[in-house]
Short mmCIF file of C-alpha atoms in Angstrom, two decimals:
data_model
loop_
_atom_site.label_atom_id
_atom_site.label_comp_id
_atom_site.label_asym_id
_atom_site.label_seq_id
_atom_site.Cartn_x
_atom_site.Cartn_y
_atom_site.Cartn_z
CA MET L 1 -9.89 14.67 17.83
CA ASN L 2 -9.85 12.16 15.16
CA ASP L 3 -7.33 9.05 15.12
CA PHE L 4 -3.80 10.90 12.60
CA ASN L 5 -4.59 13.45 15.44
CA ALA L 6 -4.47 11.49 17.90
CA VAL L 7 -1.45 9.76 16.60
CA THR L 8 0.27 12.63 15.71
CA GLU L 9 0.06 14.41 18.94
CA MET L 10 1.42 10.97 20.85
CA LEU L 11 4.01 10.18 19.17
CA TYR L 12 5.54 13.93 18.81
CA GLY L 13 3.31 16.40 20.99
CA ASP L 14 4.98 17.71 25.04
CA GLY L 15 4.14 15.59 27.38
CA GLU L 16 5.59 15.02 30.93
CA PRO L 17 9.55 15.59 31.38
CA MET L 18 10.70 11.34 32.36
CA VAL L 19 15.15 11.34 32.38
CA GLY L 20 16.31 8.13 32.02
CA SER L 21 20.01 6.74 31.95
CA ALA L 22 23.13 9.31 31.45
CA MET L 23 25.32 5.99 30.40
CA ALA L 24 26.71 6.26 26.70
CA ASP L 25 25.79 3.28 24.47
CA ALA L 26 28.40 1.10 24.97
CA GLN L 27 28.46 1.42 28.38
CA ALA L 28 24.91 0.39 28.58
CA LEU L 29 25.87 -2.57 25.99
CA ALA L 30 28.25 -3.09 28.61
CA HIS L 31 25.98 -2.47 31.81
CA MET L 32 23.69 -4.69 30.26
CA GLU L 33 25.99 -7.82 28.90
CA SER L 34 27.00 -8.24 32.48
CA LEU L 35 24.08 -8.51 33.90
CA ARG L 36 23.22 -11.69 31.95
CA LEU L 37 19.80 -11.75 31.95
CA ASN L 38 18.12 -14.89 30.47
CA THR L 39 15.97 -12.42 28.55
CA GLY L 40 16.83 -10.23 25.01
CA PHE L 41 17.35 -6.58 26.21
CA CYS L 42 17.37 -3.52 23.57
CA LEU L 43 18.64 -0.46 23.81
CA VAL L 44 16.19 1.95 23.00
CA ARG L 45 16.52 6.13 22.91
CA ASN L 46 13.73 8.90 22.12
CA TRP L 47 10.99 7.37 24.21
CA ILE L 48 7.65 7.70 25.21
CA TRP L 49 6.34 6.41 28.87
CA LEU L 50 2.42 5.56 28.01
CA ASP L 51 0.58 5.85 30.70
CA LEU L 52 -3.03 4.12 28.88
CA ASP L 53 -6.68 4.54 30.00
CA VAL L 54 -7.97 1.18 30.14
CA THR L 55 -11.10 -0.22 31.16
CA ASP L 56 -11.08 -2.32 34.71
CA ALA L 57 -12.05 -5.21 32.58
CA GLN L 58 -8.93 -4.94 30.91
CA ARG L 59 -6.98 -4.00 33.65
CA ALA L 60 -7.88 -7.35 34.97
CA VAL L 61 -6.74 -9.18 32.99
CA LEU L 62 -3.75 -7.39 32.74
CA ALA L 63 -3.31 -7.37 36.68
CA LYS L 64 -3.68 -11.58 36.21
CA THR L 65 -0.30 -11.78 34.29
CA ARG L 66 1.30 -8.77 37.00
CA ARG L 67 1.07 -6.75 34.21
CA GLN L 68 0.61 -3.00 34.54
CA PRO L 69 -1.37 -0.65 31.34
CA VAL L 70 2.11 1.62 30.34
CA MET L 71 4.47 0.69 27.65
CA ILE L 72 7.06 2.00 25.27
CA TYR L 73 7.59 3.43 22.11
CA ALA L 74 10.55 4.32 21.14
CA HIS L 75 12.11 6.39 18.48
CA THR L 76 14.69 5.12 18.09
CA VAL L 77 16.23 1.73 18.77
CA VAL L 78 20.90 1.76 19.82
CA TYR L 79 20.83 -1.55 20.20
CA ASP L 80 19.40 -4.96 20.40
CA SER L 81 20.41 -8.09 22.15
CA ALA L 82 18.26 -10.15 19.90
CA GLY L 83 18.51 -8.44 16.44
CA ARG L 84 13.90 -8.36 16.10
CA TRP L 85 15.28 -4.83 15.63
CA ASP L 86 18.16 -2.78 13.64
CA ALA L 87 20.01 0.06 15.19
CA GLY L 88 17.58 3.50 14.09
CA ASP L 89 13.87 1.16 14.16
CA PHE L 90 11.10 2.19 16.06
CA VAL L 91 9.63 0.10 18.64
CA ARG L 92 6.49 -0.40 20.39
CA THR L 93 6.67 -2.76 23.15
CA SER L 94 4.00 -4.80 24.57
CA PRO L 95 2.93 -3.45 28.93
CA LEU L 96 5.01 -3.27 31.76
CA LEU L 97 5.72 -5.74 34.45
CA ALA L 98 8.45 -3.86 36.00
CA PHE L 99 10.46 -1.31 36.28
CA ASP L 100 13.34 -1.51 37.62
CA ASP L 101 16.62 1.23 39.11
CA GLY L 102 14.66 4.22 36.81
CA PHE L 103 15.68 3.40 32.97
CA LEU L 104 14.78 -1.09 33.25
CA PHE L 105 11.76 -1.43 31.69
CA LYS L 106 11.08 -5.13 31.91
CA THR L 107 7.83 -6.56 29.42
CA SER L 108 8.13 -10.71 29.72
CA ASN L 109 10.78 -11.06 26.58
CA THR L 110 12.83 -7.92 26.92
CA THR L 111 14.48 -5.32 29.51
CA TYR L 112 14.39 -2.07 27.36
CA VAL L 113 16.54 -0.12 29.05
CA LEU L 114 15.76 4.01 28.48
CA LEU L 115 18.86 5.68 27.51
CA GLY L 116 18.37 9.83 27.93
CA ASP L 117 14.98 11.80 28.55
CA GLY L 118 11.96 10.48 27.30
CA VAL L 119 8.54 11.79 27.66
CA ARG L 120 5.15 10.19 29.83
CA LYS L 121 2.00 10.89 28.08
CA ARG L 122 -1.23 9.34 29.22
CA VAL L 123 -3.01 6.90 25.33
CA ALA L 124 -5.68 5.17 24.73
CA LEU L 125 -5.10 1.88 24.05
CA GLU L 126 -6.86 2.35 20.94
CA THR L 127 -4.15 5.02 19.50
CA VAL L 128 -1.54 2.75 20.93
CA GLY L 129 -2.90 0.09 18.54
CA ARG L 130 -3.10 2.16 15.71
CA ILE L 131 0.98 1.87 15.25
CA PHE L 132 3.28 -0.42 13.52
#
């Protein structure tokens, strides 16, 4: 599969269905503000859970920082508390640090709130790296 097809399949192909939070946008915003986190948070919809194919060496590097070879790509940012992304933008996270409550995807700097349904896919790390 060429690079373009691999990226297209990752972004728009079928995947294993996953369920995120059923909260409405305003509800999710109020919930996250009530948690008073020490990190920023980002509400996202139309998301893809990406299980990364990595080498043993890459897995070891991630493990040293307690991260896992998983990222989220979201087609739709609803709200970003740090103002890095505008509503409607897409976002690709850094690797997973923790996953809580079935919808809070935590990275080293940000908690991503997975709203609505998403899909899960296995992809090559190089394919994810081709998205800006």
